[in-house]
Amino acid sequence: MGEEIAISLDNVSKCFKRYAHPVDRLKELLLPGKTRSDEFWALRGINLEIPKGKTVGIVGRNGSGKSTLLQIIAGTLTPTTGTVQVKGRVSALLELGSGFNPEFTGRQNVFFNGRLLGLSQREIEEKFDEIAGFADIGDFIDQPVKTYSSGMFVRLAFAVAVNVNPDILIVDEALAVGDVVFQHRCMRRMRTLMDSGVTTLFVSHDSGAIKTLCNSAVMIHDGKIYTSGLPNTVIIEYMKLLTELELELDIGQPEVEAAKSSNPNNSHHLICNGVDVKESSSNIKLARRGNGKAVIEEVSLLNQFEEYV
């Protein structure tokens, strides 16, 4: 018997129409037959299955389609083509402020979000103290959220998201605005949810967090799945792509070309503890990154007595 699938996407694509002027949208509606917009495909042909209880990291450059993908899974966007199947209650922490009424107090927003997620008034009341304690924003819980800093906002939003008994938790880069102590608290809570069988989608530019928290990873590039697999493998491919794109931008810049031509290590030799790595171990593959503006010429590993190890 195979694994139960919590999230399934079959050939999902998302197209947005872009208009040069706002009035063009009205003209296109009232005068059919003439297109006044151009199309932007944020996602194309996404096929993805996520088993129940797994934690999947999603990486990619800004604008690659990660957030659009998560919004479709969360149900806040509908795909242009394809089908999406999601089993269970979804709690999503997407862009900062989504799902919150800025005129409401923090307390009112907790109840508002809880009801949207399907909890009863009594269930929210029972969980309120736990939510407020996790957010740890003090008396601001009774102030309008429009007065909150970005850090306070994400504290409350995350506290709600993880305390409504979700079957599926979606976190989209929101933790980047929190302080380090709160980030660690969030990571511990996410780990607890994962251990209890909650399916988790986690978007982050922190490769360490992806490798530590996730069972697998998916890389999105130009609206398509570029690669998927074990987190470490996907992160390596992601870093390779970033390096290639960086080098493409640097090609032809005088200072870069000068650095490359004056680089004494262009022969791919690396000295470690006074030994030429290439000559001593021909099986070692050197992974080079960067544009040549700075070069590491020699590496030494020493013990506490400053002896080679």
Backbone as numpy.savetxt, mean C-alpha at the origin, in Angstrom:
# Nx Ny Nz CAx CAy CAz Cx Cy Cz
-9.72 -30.78 -0.56 -10.57 -29.58 -0.56 -9.69 -28.35 -0.56
-9.92 -27.43 -1.52 -9.08 -26.26 -1.65 -9.39 -25.20 -0.61
-8.55 -24.15 -0.62 -8.74 -23.05 0.32 -9.99 -22.25 -0.04
-10.67 -21.76 1.00 -11.82 -20.90 0.77 -11.34 -19.53 0.31
-11.93 -19.01 -0.75 -11.52 -17.73 -1.32 -12.35 -16.61 -0.71
-11.67 -15.62 -0.13 -12.36 -14.48 0.48 -12.61 -13.37 -0.52
-11.66 -13.16 -1.44 -11.76 -12.08 -2.43 -11.40 -12.65 -3.80
-12.26 -12.41 -4.76 -12.00 -12.90 -6.12 -12.29 -11.79 -7.12
-11.31 -11.50 -7.97 -11.47 -10.53 -9.04 -11.22 -11.23 -10.37
-12.17 -11.10 -11.29 -12.08 -11.76 -12.58 -12.11 -10.72 -13.69
-10.93 -10.51 -14.32 -10.79 -9.60 -15.46 -11.35 -8.21 -15.14
-10.98 -7.68 -13.99 -11.49 -6.38 -13.55 -10.71 -5.23 -14.18
-11.44 -4.29 -14.76 -10.84 -3.07 -15.32 -11.66 -1.88 -14.84
-11.00 -0.73 -14.74 -11.70 0.49 -14.33 -11.26 1.64 -15.21
-12.26 2.29 -15.83 -12.00 3.41 -16.72 -12.64 4.67 -16.14
-11.88 5.75 -16.12 -12.40 7.05 -15.72 -12.46 7.96 -16.94
-13.52 8.74 -17.03 -13.62 9.73 -18.11 -13.05 11.06 -17.62
-12.24 11.69 -18.45 -11.62 12.96 -18.11 -12.14 14.04 -19.05
-12.57 15.15 -18.46 -13.12 16.26 -19.23 -12.22 17.48 -19.10
-12.05 18.18 -20.21 -11.22 19.39 -20.19 -11.89 20.49 -19.37
-13.22 20.55 -19.40 -13.98 21.55 -18.65 -15.18 20.87 -18.00
-15.56 21.28 -16.79 -16.69 20.64 -16.10 -17.98 20.65 -16.92
-18.21 21.71 -17.68 -19.45 21.81 -18.45 -19.52 20.75 -19.56
-18.35 20.23 -19.97 -18.34 19.21 -21.02 -19.07 17.94 -20.58
-19.06 17.68 -19.29 -19.77 16.50 -18.78 -21.28 16.64 -19.03
-21.79 17.85 -18.78 -23.22 18.12 -19.00 -23.55 18.08 -20.49
-22.67 18.67 -21.31 -22.91 18.67 -22.76 -22.95 17.25 -23.31
-22.07 16.40 -22.83 -22.03 15.02 -23.31 -23.30 14.28 -22.92
-23.85 14.63 -21.74 -25.08 13.98 -21.28 -26.30 14.46 -22.07
-26.35 15.77 -22.36 -27.51 16.35 -23.04 -27.45 16.19 -24.54
-26.24 16.08 -25.09 -26.06 15.97 -26.54 -25.34 14.66 -26.86
-26.04 13.54 -26.75 -25.40 12.25 -27.02 -24.96 12.13 -28.46
-23.95 11.30 -28.66 -23.43 11.10 -30.01 -22.08 11.75 -30.22
-21.75 12.72 -29.38 -20.45 13.38 -29.49 -19.69 13.22 -28.18
-18.52 12.63 -28.26 -17.71 12.41 -27.07 -16.88 13.64 -26.76
-16.98 14.12 -25.55 -16.24 15.30 -25.13 -15.21 14.96 -24.04
-14.93 13.70 -23.90 -13.99 13.27 -22.85 -12.97 12.32 -23.44
-11.89 12.13 -22.70 -10.95 11.06 -23.05 -10.94 10.05 -21.91
-10.48 8.86 -22.20 -10.54 7.78 -21.24 -9.19 7.55 -20.56
-9.27 7.29 -19.26 -8.08 6.90 -18.51 -8.38 5.57 -17.82
-7.65 4.54 -18.22 -7.85 3.21 -17.64 -6.92 3.06 -16.43
-7.50 3.15 -15.24 -6.72 3.02 -14.01 -6.33 1.57 -13.74
-7.18 0.64 -14.16 -6.90 -0.79 -14.00 -7.28 -1.51 -15.29
-6.50 -2.53 -15.63 -6.80 -3.32 -16.83 -6.58 -4.81 -16.55
-7.63 -5.58 -16.73 -7.53 -7.04 -16.69 -6.95 -7.62 -15.42
-7.43 -7.17 -14.26 -6.93 -7.69 -12.98 -7.61 -9.01 -12.65
-6.82 -10.05 -12.49 -7.30 -11.36 -12.05 -6.58 -11.70 -10.74
-7.34 -11.87 -9.69 -6.72 -12.06 -8.38 -7.65 -12.85 -7.47
-7.09 -13.83 -6.77 -7.83 -14.57 -5.76 -7.04 -14.54 -4.45
-7.73 -14.18 -3.37 -7.07 -14.10 -2.07 -7.78 -15.07 -1.12
-7.08 -16.10 -0.64 -7.69 -17.07 0.26 -8.06 -16.44 1.61
-9.06 -17.00 2.23 -9.49 -16.52 3.54 -8.36 -16.66 4.55
-8.18 -15.61 5.36 -7.19 -15.63 6.42 -5.79 -15.24 6.01
-5.56 -14.98 4.74 -4.23 -14.61 4.27 -4.03 -13.09 4.35
-2.78 -12.69 4.44 -2.41 -11.28 4.44 -1.60 -10.99 3.18
-2.11 -10.10 2.36 -1.49 -9.80 1.08 -1.04 -8.35 1.05
0.24 -8.14 0.75 0.77 -6.80 0.60 0.67 -6.36 -0.85
0.34 -5.10 -1.06 0.24 -4.56 -2.41 1.21 -3.40 -2.53
2.11 -3.48 -3.51 3.11 -2.44 -3.71 2.98 -1.89 -5.13
3.56 -0.73 -5.32 3.53 -0.09 -6.62 3.77 1.40 -6.47
4.15 2.03 -7.55 4.39 3.47 -7.52 3.08 4.22 -7.32
3.20 5.49 -6.90 2.02 6.34 -6.83 1.39 6.46 -8.21
0.08 6.27 -8.28 -0.60 6.35 -9.56 -0.66 5.05 -10.33
-0.18 3.97 -9.72 -0.16 2.69 -10.43 -1.51 1.99 -10.45
-2.44 2.40 -9.57 -3.76 1.79 -9.52 -4.07 1.06 -8.23
-3.18 1.13 -7.24 -3.38 0.40 -5.98 -4.66 0.84 -5.27
-4.81 2.14 -5.09 -5.97 2.65 -4.35 -7.27 2.37 -5.08
-7.25 2.47 -6.40 -8.45 2.14 -7.19 -8.84 0.69 -6.97
-7.84 -0.19 -6.96 -8.10 -1.62 -6.73 -8.74 -1.85 -5.37
-8.21 -1.20 -4.34 -8.75 -1.39 -3.00 -10.16 -0.82 -2.88
-10.41 0.31 -3.53 -11.76 0.90 -3.48 -12.78 0.00 -4.16
-12.37 -0.68 -5.23 -13.28 -1.62 -5.89 -13.57 -2.80 -4.98
-12.53 -3.32 -4.31 -12.74 -4.44 -3.38 -13.62 -4.02 -2.21
-13.41 -2.77 -1.72 -14.19 -2.27 -0.59 -15.63 -1.94 -0.98
-15.88 -1.79 -2.29 -17.24 -1.51 -2.74 -17.55 -0.05 -2.92
-16.57 0.84 -2.76 -16.81 2.27 -2.95 -16.69 2.68 -4.41
-16.13 1.82 -5.25 -16.11 2.01 -6.70 -16.62 0.74 -7.36
-17.25 0.90 -8.51 -17.67 -0.26 -9.29 -16.75 -0.42 -10.49
-16.40 -1.64 -10.84 -15.52 -1.84 -12.00 -16.25 -1.53 -13.31
-15.49 -1.07 -14.30 -16.06 -0.84 -15.62 -16.36 -2.17 -16.30
-15.45 -3.11 -16.17 -15.66 -4.46 -16.69 -15.17 -5.46 -15.64
-15.63 -6.70 -15.75 -15.19 -7.74 -14.84 -16.11 -7.89 -13.64
-15.81 -8.88 -12.83 -16.64 -9.17 -11.65 -15.78 -9.25 -10.40
-16.39 -8.86 -9.28 -15.72 -8.89 -7.97 -16.61 -9.64 -7.00
-16.03 -10.58 -6.27 -16.76 -11.31 -5.24 -16.00 -11.18 -3.93
-16.69 -10.69 -2.91 -16.10 -10.50 -1.59 -16.99 -11.18 -0.57
-16.40 -12.06 0.25 -17.16 -12.80 1.25 -16.81 -12.30 2.64
-17.79 -11.68 3.30 -17.57 -11.23 4.66 -17.67 -9.72 4.80
-17.64 -9.27 6.06 -17.70 -7.84 6.37 -16.35 -7.20 6.09
-16.37 -6.13 5.30 -15.15 -5.43 4.93 -15.01 -4.16 5.76
-13.88 -4.00 6.40 -13.54 -2.76 7.10 -12.34 -2.16 6.40
-12.53 -0.96 5.84 -11.49 -0.38 4.99 -11.01 0.95 5.54
-9.70 1.08 5.64 -9.06 2.34 6.00 -8.37 2.84 4.74
-9.10 3.63 3.95 -8.59 4.06 2.66 -8.00 5.46 2.77
-8.31 6.36 1.86 -7.72 7.69 1.91 -8.16 8.40 3.18
-7.30 9.28 3.67 -7.53 9.95 4.94 -8.84 10.73 4.91
-9.72 10.43 5.87 -10.97 11.16 5.96 -12.15 10.49 5.30
-11.91 9.44 4.53 -13.02 8.78 3.84 -13.93 8.11 4.86
-15.24 8.31 4.68 -16.21 7.71 5.58 -16.49 8.51 6.83
-15.85 9.67 6.99 -16.06 10.50 8.16 -16.73 11.81 7.75
-17.69 12.25 8.55 -18.32 13.56 8.35 -17.54 14.58 9.16
-16.91 15.57 8.49 -16.06 16.52 9.22 -16.81 17.36 10.25
-18.13 17.48 10.09 -18.92 18.28 11.03 -19.28 17.49 12.29
-19.23 16.18 12.20 -19.55 15.34 13.35 -18.37 15.30 14.32
-18.67 15.03 15.57 -17.59 14.80 16.54 -17.00 13.41 16.31
-15.88 13.17 16.96 -15.28 11.84 16.86 -16.23 10.77 17.35
-16.92 11.04 18.47 -17.87 10.08 19.02 -18.99 9.78 18.02
-19.54 10.83 17.42 -20.62 10.64 16.45 -20.14 9.86 15.23
-18.91 10.10 14.81 -18.38 9.39 13.65 -18.14 7.92 13.95
-17.79 7.61 15.19 -17.63 6.20 15.58 -18.95 5.47 15.39
-20.04 6.07 15.87 -21.35 5.43 15.74 -21.81 5.42 14.28
-21.52 6.50 13.57 -21.89 6.60 12.15 -21.21 5.50 11.34
-19.89 5.34 11.53 -19.15 4.32 10.79 -19.55 2.92 11.20
-19.79 2.74 12.49 -20.21 1.43 12.97 -21.52 0.98 12.35
-22.46 1.90 12.23 -23.74 1.55 11.62 -23.58 1.26 10.14
-22.70 2.01 9.46 -22.44 1.75 8.05 -21.86 0.35 7.84
-21.09 -0.11 8.82 -20.46 -1.43 8.71 -21.37 -2.55 9.20
-22.59 -2.20 9.60 -23.56 -3.23 9.94 -23.71 -3.55 11.41
-23.05 -2.78 12.29 -23.18 -3.03 13.72 -24.44 -2.35 14.25
-25.01 -2.93 15.27 -26.18 -2.33 15.91 -25.72 -1.24 16.87
-26.66 -0.39 17.29 -26.34 0.66 18.25 -25.75 0.07 19.52
-26.33 -1.03 19.98 -25.85 -1.65 21.21 -24.44 -2.19 21.05
-24.14 -2.81 19.90 -22.80 -3.35 19.66 -21.75 -2.23 19.67
-22.10 -1.10 19.06 -21.16 0.02 19.03 -20.94 0.57 20.43
-22.01 0.67 21.20 -21.88 1.17 22.58 -20.96 0.26 23.39
-21.07 -1.05 23.18 -20.22 -1.99 23.91 -18.76 -1.87 23.50
-18.51 -1.47 22.27 -17.14 -1.38 21.76 -16.55 0.02 21.89
-17.37 1.00 22.25 -16.91 2.39 22.17 -15.69 2.65 23.04
-15.71 2.18 24.28 -14.58 2.44 25.18 -13.28 1.85 24.62
-13.37 0.67 24.02 -12.19 0.05 23.43 -11.68 0.87 22.24
-12.61 1.37 21.42 -12.24 2.19 20.27 -11.59 3.49 20.73
-12.22 4.16 21.71 -11.68 5.43 22.20 -10.33 5.23 22.87
-10.18 4.13 23.60 -8.90 3.86 24.25 -7.79 3.60 23.26
-8.11 2.88 22.19 -7.10 2.59 21.17 -6.70 3.87 20.44
-7.69 4.72 20.11 -7.39 5.97 19.40 -6.57 6.90 20.27
-6.87 6.94 21.57 -6.09 7.72 22.54 -5.97 9.19 22.12
-7.13 9.81 21.84 -7.11 11.24 21.47 -7.74 12.11 22.56
-7.99 11.53 23.73 -8.47 12.30 24.86 -9.81 12.97 24.62
-9.92 14.23 25.09 -11.18 14.96 25.00 -11.55 15.33 23.57
-10.62 15.17 22.64 -10.93 15.49 21.24 -11.99 14.54 20.67
-12.26 13.44 21.37 -13.28 12.51 20.89 -14.63 13.20 20.79
-14.83 14.28 21.56 -16.10 15.01 21.53 -15.99 16.34 20.79
-14.94 16.49 19.98 -14.78 17.67 19.14 -15.02 17.29 17.68
-15.48 18.25 16.84 -15.66 17.95 15.41 -14.35 17.47 14.79
-14.41 16.45 13.95 -13.18 15.90 13.39 -12.50 16.87 12.43
-13.21 17.92 11.99 -12.57 18.92 11.13 -11.49 19.69 11.88
-11.49 19.59 13.21 -10.46 20.25 14.01 -9.27 19.33 14.27
-9.32 18.08 13.81 -8.27 17.10 14.08 -7.06 17.32 13.18
-5.91 16.97 13.70 -4.72 16.86 12.86 -4.83 15.56 12.06
-3.97 15.42 11.05 -4.01 14.19 10.24 -3.70 12.97 11.10
-2.79 13.13 12.07 -2.45 12.03 12.95 -3.62 11.59 13.82
-4.35 12.56 14.36 -5.52 12.24 15.19 -6.61 11.57 14.35
-6.74 12.06 13.12 -7.74 11.51 12.21 -7.49 10.02 11.98
-6.24 9.68 11.66 -5.94 8.29 11.34 -6.01 7.41 12.59
-5.71 7.98 13.75 -5.85 7.22 15.00 -7.30 6.74 15.18
-8.23 7.69 15.02 -9.63 7.33 15.21 -10.12 6.39 14.11
-9.73 6.67 12.87 -10.17 5.83 11.75 -9.67 4.40 11.91
-8.41 4.23 12.30 -7.86 2.89 12.46 -8.52 2.18 13.64
-8.76 2.93 14.72 -9.39 2.33 15.90 -10.76 1.77 15.55
-11.51 2.50 14.72 -12.82 2.00 14.30 -12.66 0.78 13.40
-11.74 0.87 12.44 -11.58 -0.19 11.43 -11.25 -1.54 12.05
-10.43 -1.54 13.11 -9.97 -2.82 13.66 -10.83 -3.33 14.80
-11.84 -2.55 15.20 -12.65 -2.96 16.35 -14.11 -3.23 16.00
-14.39 -3.48 14.72 -15.78 -3.76 14.31 -15.94 -5.20 13.84
-15.06 -6.08 14.32 -15.11 -7.50 13.97 -15.11 -7.73 12.46
-14.12 -7.21 11.74 -14.12 -7.39 10.29 -13.71 -8.81 9.89
-14.24 -9.24 8.75 -13.75 -10.48 8.14 -12.61 -10.17 7.19
-12.66 -8.94 6.62 -11.63 -8.48 5.69 -11.22 -7.08 6.10
-9.93 -6.87 6.30 -9.39 -5.56 6.67 -8.54 -5.03 5.52
-8.83 -3.78 5.12 -8.08 -3.14 4.04 -7.44 -1.88 4.58
-6.12 -1.78 4.47 -5.38 -0.62 4.96 -4.55 -0.05 3.82
-4.82 1.21 3.45 -4.17 1.83 2.30 -3.27 2.98 2.72
-2.04 2.68 3.09 -1.01 3.67 3.36 -1.35 4.66 4.47
-2.49 4.47 5.14 -2.93 5.45 6.12 -1.98 5.56 7.31
-1.28 4.46 7.64 -0.42 4.47 8.83 0.80 5.37 8.65
1.06 5.82 7.43 2.25 6.64 7.19 2.18 7.97 7.92
0.97 8.44 8.27 0.85 9.75 8.91 0.88 9.65 10.43
0.85 8.45 10.98 0.87 8.30 12.43 2.28 8.36 12.99
2.39 8.61 14.31 3.71 8.60 14.93 4.18 7.17 15.11
5.46 7.01 15.44 6.07 5.68 15.50 5.40 4.80 16.55
5.10 5.37 17.71 4.47 4.58 18.78 3.13 4.04 18.32
2.34 4.90 17.67 1.02 4.46 17.20 1.15 3.45 16.07
2.14 3.63 15.20 2.36 2.66 14.13 2.64 1.27 14.70
3.47 1.22 15.74 3.77 -0.07 16.36 2.52 -0.68 16.99
1.69 0.16 17.61 0.44 -0.32 18.19 -0.47 -0.90 17.10
-0.52 -0.20 15.96 -1.35 -0.67 14.84 -0.83 -1.99 14.29
0.48 -2.11 14.17 1.07 -3.35 13.66 0.75 -4.52 14.58
0.82 -4.28 15.89 0.50 -5.36 16.84 -0.96 -5.78 16.72
-1.85 -4.78 16.57 -3.27 -5.11 16.43 -3.54 -5.85 15.12
-2.88 -5.41 14.05 -3.04 -6.10 12.77 -2.57 -7.54 12.87
-1.46 -7.75 13.57 -0.95 -9.10 13.75 -1.96 -9.96 14.52
-2.59 -9.39 15.53 -3.60 -10.12 16.29 -4.78 -10.51 15.41
-5.23 -9.57 14.56 -6.34 -9.85 13.66 -5.96 -10.94 12.65
-4.74 -10.86 12.14 -4.28 -11.86 11.18 -4.25 -13.25 11.82
-3.75 -13.30 13.05 -3.68 -14.58 13.75 -5.07 -15.16 14.02
-6.07 -14.29 14.08 -7.44 -14.75 14.34 -8.17 -15.12 13.06
-7.49 -15.00 11.90 -8.08 -15.44 10.65 -8.69 -14.35 9.80
-8.43 -13.09 10.12 -8.95 -11.98 9.31 -8.13 -11.85 8.03
-8.79 -11.80 6.90 -8.12 -11.58 5.62 -7.71 -10.11 5.54
-6.45 -9.85 5.18 -5.94 -8.49 5.22 -5.28 -8.10 3.91
-5.62 -6.91 3.43 -4.93 -6.29 2.29 -4.21 -5.07 2.82
-2.91 -5.02 2.58 -2.07 -3.99 3.19 -1.23 -3.31 2.12
-1.49 -2.02 1.91 -0.71 -1.24 0.96 0.28 -0.38 1.73
1.54 -0.45 1.35 2.57 0.33 2.04 3.79 0.47 1.15
4.50 1.59 1.34 5.80 1.77 0.68 6.93 1.28 1.59
6.56 0.77 2.76 7.54 0.22 3.70 7.77 -1.25 3.36
8.84 -1.52 2.64 9.11 -2.90 2.21 9.32 -3.83 3.40
9.89 -3.31 4.48 10.10 -4.13 5.67 8.79 -4.60 6.26
7.81 -3.71 6.32 6.50 -4.08 6.86 5.81 -5.11 5.97
5.95 -4.95 4.66 5.35 -5.92 3.73 5.95 -7.31 3.95
7.27 -7.36 4.07 7.94 -8.66 4.24 7.65 -9.28 5.61
7.46 -8.43 6.62 7.23 -8.94 7.97 5.80 -9.42 8.18
4.82 -8.67 7.65 3.43 -8.94 7.95 2.73 -9.87 6.97
3.19 -9.91 5.73 2.39 -10.52 4.66 2.81 -11.94 4.30
1.82 -12.75 3.92 2.07 -14.09 3.41 2.49 -14.06 1.95
1.95 -13.10 1.21 2.26 -12.94 -0.20 2.14 -11.47 -0.57
2.56 -11.14 -1.79 2.51 -9.74 -2.22 2.17 -9.67 -3.70
1.61 -8.53 -4.08 1.24 -8.25 -5.46 1.79 -6.89 -5.83
2.40 -6.80 -6.99 2.92 -5.52 -7.47 2.06 -5.03 -8.62
1.53 -3.81 -8.48 0.71 -3.19 -9.52 1.55 -2.14 -10.24
1.53 -2.18 -11.56 2.27 -1.18 -12.36 1.45 -0.84 -13.60
1.21 0.45 -13.80 0.42 0.92 -14.95 -0.93 0.22 -15.03
-1.55 0.01 -13.87 -2.89 -0.55 -13.84 -2.99 -2.05 -14.04
-1.86 -2.74 -14.09 -1.86 -4.18 -14.30 -1.04 -4.87 -13.21
-1.29 -6.16 -13.02 -0.46 -6.93 -12.09 0.86 -7.22 -12.77
1.93 -6.63 -12.23 3.27 -6.78 -12.81 3.89 -8.10 -12.38
3.72 -8.42 -11.11 4.21 -9.70 -10.59 3.52 -9.98 -9.26
3.55 -11.23 -8.83 3.00 -11.61 -7.53 3.75 -12.84 -7.03
3.67 -13.05 -5.72 4.38 -14.19 -5.15 4.79 -13.92 -3.72
5.90 -14.51 -3.30 6.40 -14.28 -1.95 6.81 -12.83 -1.78
6.57 -12.24 -0.59 6.86 -10.82 -0.39 8.28 -10.41 -0.76
9.28 -11.19 -0.36 10.66 -10.82 -0.63 10.93 -10.78 -2.14
10.40 -11.75 -2.88 10.59 -11.79 -4.33 9.93 -10.60 -5.00
8.73 -10.27 -4.58 8.01 -9.14 -5.18 8.71 -7.82 -4.86
9.19 -7.67 -3.63 9.88 -6.44 -3.25 11.15 -6.26 -4.09
11.88 -7.35 -4.33 13.09 -7.27 -5.16 12.73 -6.79 -6.57
11.67 -7.34 -7.15 11.24 -6.92 -8.48 10.81 -5.46 -8.48
10.15 -5.05 -7.40 9.70 -3.66 -7.28 10.89 -2.71 -7.23
11.90 -3.05 -6.45 13.09 -2.21 -6.34 13.84 -2.17 -7.67
13.88 -3.29 -8.38 14.51 -3.31 -9.70 13.81 -2.34 -10.65
12.48 -2.38 -10.63 11.72 -1.50 -11.52 11.96 -0.03 -11.17
11.97 0.29 -9.88 12.23 1.67 -9.47 13.60 2.13 -9.93
14.59 1.24 -9.82 15.94 1.57 -10.26 15.99 1.82 -11.75
15.33 0.96 -12.53 15.31 1.13 -13.98 14.66 2.46 -14.36
13.57 2.80 -13.69 12.89 4.06 -14.00 13.74 5.25 -13.60
14.45 5.12 -12.48 15.34 6.19 -12.04 16.48 6.39 -13.03
17.04 5.29 -13.52 18.14 5.39 -14.49 17.66 5.98 -15.81
16.43 5.66 -16.20 15.89 6.24 -17.43 15.78 7.76 -17.31
15.42 8.23 -16.13 15.32 9.67 -15.92 16.69 10.33 -15.92
17.71 9.57 -15.47 19.06 10.13 -15.35 19.86 10.06 -16.64
19.41 9.26 -17.61 20.18 9.09 -18.84 20.39 10.43 -19.53
21.62 10.69 -19.87 21.94 11.91 -20.58 22.32 13.07 -19.69
22.10 12.95 -18.37 22.49 14.04 -17.49 24.01 14.06 -17.36
24.65 15.22 -17.58 26.12 15.30 -17.61 26.79 14.74 -16.36
26.23 15.06 -15.18 26.90 14.62 -13.96 26.84 13.12 -13.81
25.76 12.49 -14.31 25.64 11.04 -14.23 26.62 10.37 -15.17
26.71 10.85 -16.41 27.62 10.27 -17.38 29.06 10.42 -16.91
29.37 11.57 -16.30 30.73 11.78 -15.79 31.04 10.81 -14.66
30.04 10.58 -13.80 30.24 9.65 -12.68 30.48 8.24 -13.18
29.74 7.85 -14.23 29.90 6.51 -14.77 31.27 6.33 -15.41
31.72 7.34 -16.15 33.00 7.21 -16.85 34.17 7.23 -15.91
34.01 7.90 -14.76 35.12 7.98 -13.80 35.03 6.92 -12.72
34.05 6.06 -12.79 33.84 5.03 -11.78 34.85 3.91 -11.95
35.77 3.72 -11.01 36.78 2.67 -11.14 36.21 1.28 -10.98
34.94 1.18 -10.51 34.36 -0.14 -10.25 33.39 -0.58 -11.34
33.48 0.05 -12.51 32.58 -0.35 -13.59 32.81 -1.79 -14.03
33.92 -2.37 -13.63 34.19 -3.77 -13.98 33.46 -4.73 -13.04
32.62 -4.15 -12.11 31.81 -4.94 -11.19 32.67 -5.70 -10.18
33.82 -5.12 -9.80 34.62 -5.71 -8.73 34.22 -5.07 -7.42
34.18 -5.87 -6.38 33.89 -5.37 -5.05 34.92 -5.95 -4.10
35.53 -5.07 -3.31 36.54 -5.50 -2.35 35.88 -5.66 -0.99
35.98 -6.87 -0.41 35.43 -7.14 0.91 36.53 -7.74 1.77
36.85 -7.04 2.87 37.94 -7.49 3.74 39.23 -7.69 2.96
39.47 -6.81 2.01 40.70 -6.84 1.23 40.74 -7.90 0.15
39.63 -8.63 -0.06 39.59 -9.69 -1.07 38.68 -9.27 -2.21
39.15 -9.48 -3.45 38.33 -9.20 -4.63 37.24 -10.27 -4.71
35.98 -9.85 -4.48 34.87 -10.80 -4.42 34.71 -11.54 -5.73
34.82 -10.83 -6.85 34.61 -11.47 -8.15 35.66 -12.53 -8.42
36.91 -12.22 -8.11 37.98 -13.17 -8.39 37.94 -14.37 -7.46
37.49 -14.14 -6.21 37.52 -15.24 -5.24 36.27 -16.11 -5.31
35.15 -15.56 -5.78 33.90 -16.32 -5.84 33.16 -15.97 -7.11
33.43 -16.71 -8.16 32.82 -16.41 -9.45 31.32 -16.69 -9.46
30.83 -17.46 -8.48 29.40 -17.79 -8.46 28.55 -16.70 -7.82
29.21 -15.72 -7.19 28.46 -14.66 -6.52 27.94 -13.68 -7.56
26.62 -13.38 -7.49 26.02 -12.40 -8.38 25.91 -11.06 -7.66
26.54 -10.05 -8.22 26.49 -8.73 -7.61 25.24 -7.99 -8.07
24.49 -7.45 -7.10 23.29 -6.67 -7.43 23.64 -5.19 -7.33
23.66 -4.51 -8.46 24.03 -3.10 -8.51 22.79 -2.24 -8.70
22.73 -1.14 -7.94 21.64 -0.19 -8.07 22.21 1.21 -8.07
21.40 2.14 -8.59 21.79 3.54 -8.54 22.26 4.07 -9.86
22.71 5.33 -9.84 23.09 6.01 -11.08 24.58 6.32 -11.16
25.37 5.87 -10.21 26.81 6.07 -10.28 27.30 7.37 -9.67
26.39 8.17 -9.11 26.82 9.43 -8.51 27.66 9.18 -7.25
27.37 8.11 -6.56 28.16 7.70 -5.39 28.49 6.23 -5.54
29.71 5.85 -5.12 30.18 4.49 -5.32 30.75 3.95 -4.01
30.34 2.74 -3.62 30.95 2.03 -2.49 32.10 1.21 -3.05
33.32 1.59 -2.73 34.49 0.94 -3.32 34.98 -0.24 -2.51
34.78 -0.19 -1.19 35.30 -1.28 -0.37 34.43 -1.46 0.86
34.24 -2.72 1.25 33.44 -3.06 2.41 34.27 -3.94 3.34
34.24 -3.65 4.64 34.96 -4.48 5.60 34.03 -4.86 6.74
34.13 -6.11 7.16 33.38 -6.61 8.31 34.37 -6.89 9.42
34.21 -6.20 10.56 35.17 -6.30 11.66 34.46 -6.72 12.94
35.19 -7.43 13.82 34.64 -7.74 15.13 35.01 -6.64 16.10
34.73 -6.87 17.40 34.99 -5.83 18.40 36.47 -5.53 18.58
37.34 -6.44 18.07 38.78 -6.22 18.15 39.34 -5.64 16.86
38.43 -5.18 15.98 38.79 -4.60 14.68 39.56 -5.60 13.82
39.18 -6.88 13.95 39.76 -7.94 13.13 38.74 -8.34 12.06
39.26 -8.69 10.88 38.37 -9.15 9.81 37.60 -10.39 10.25
36.32 -10.45 9.92 35.50 -11.63 10.25 34.99 -12.25 8.95
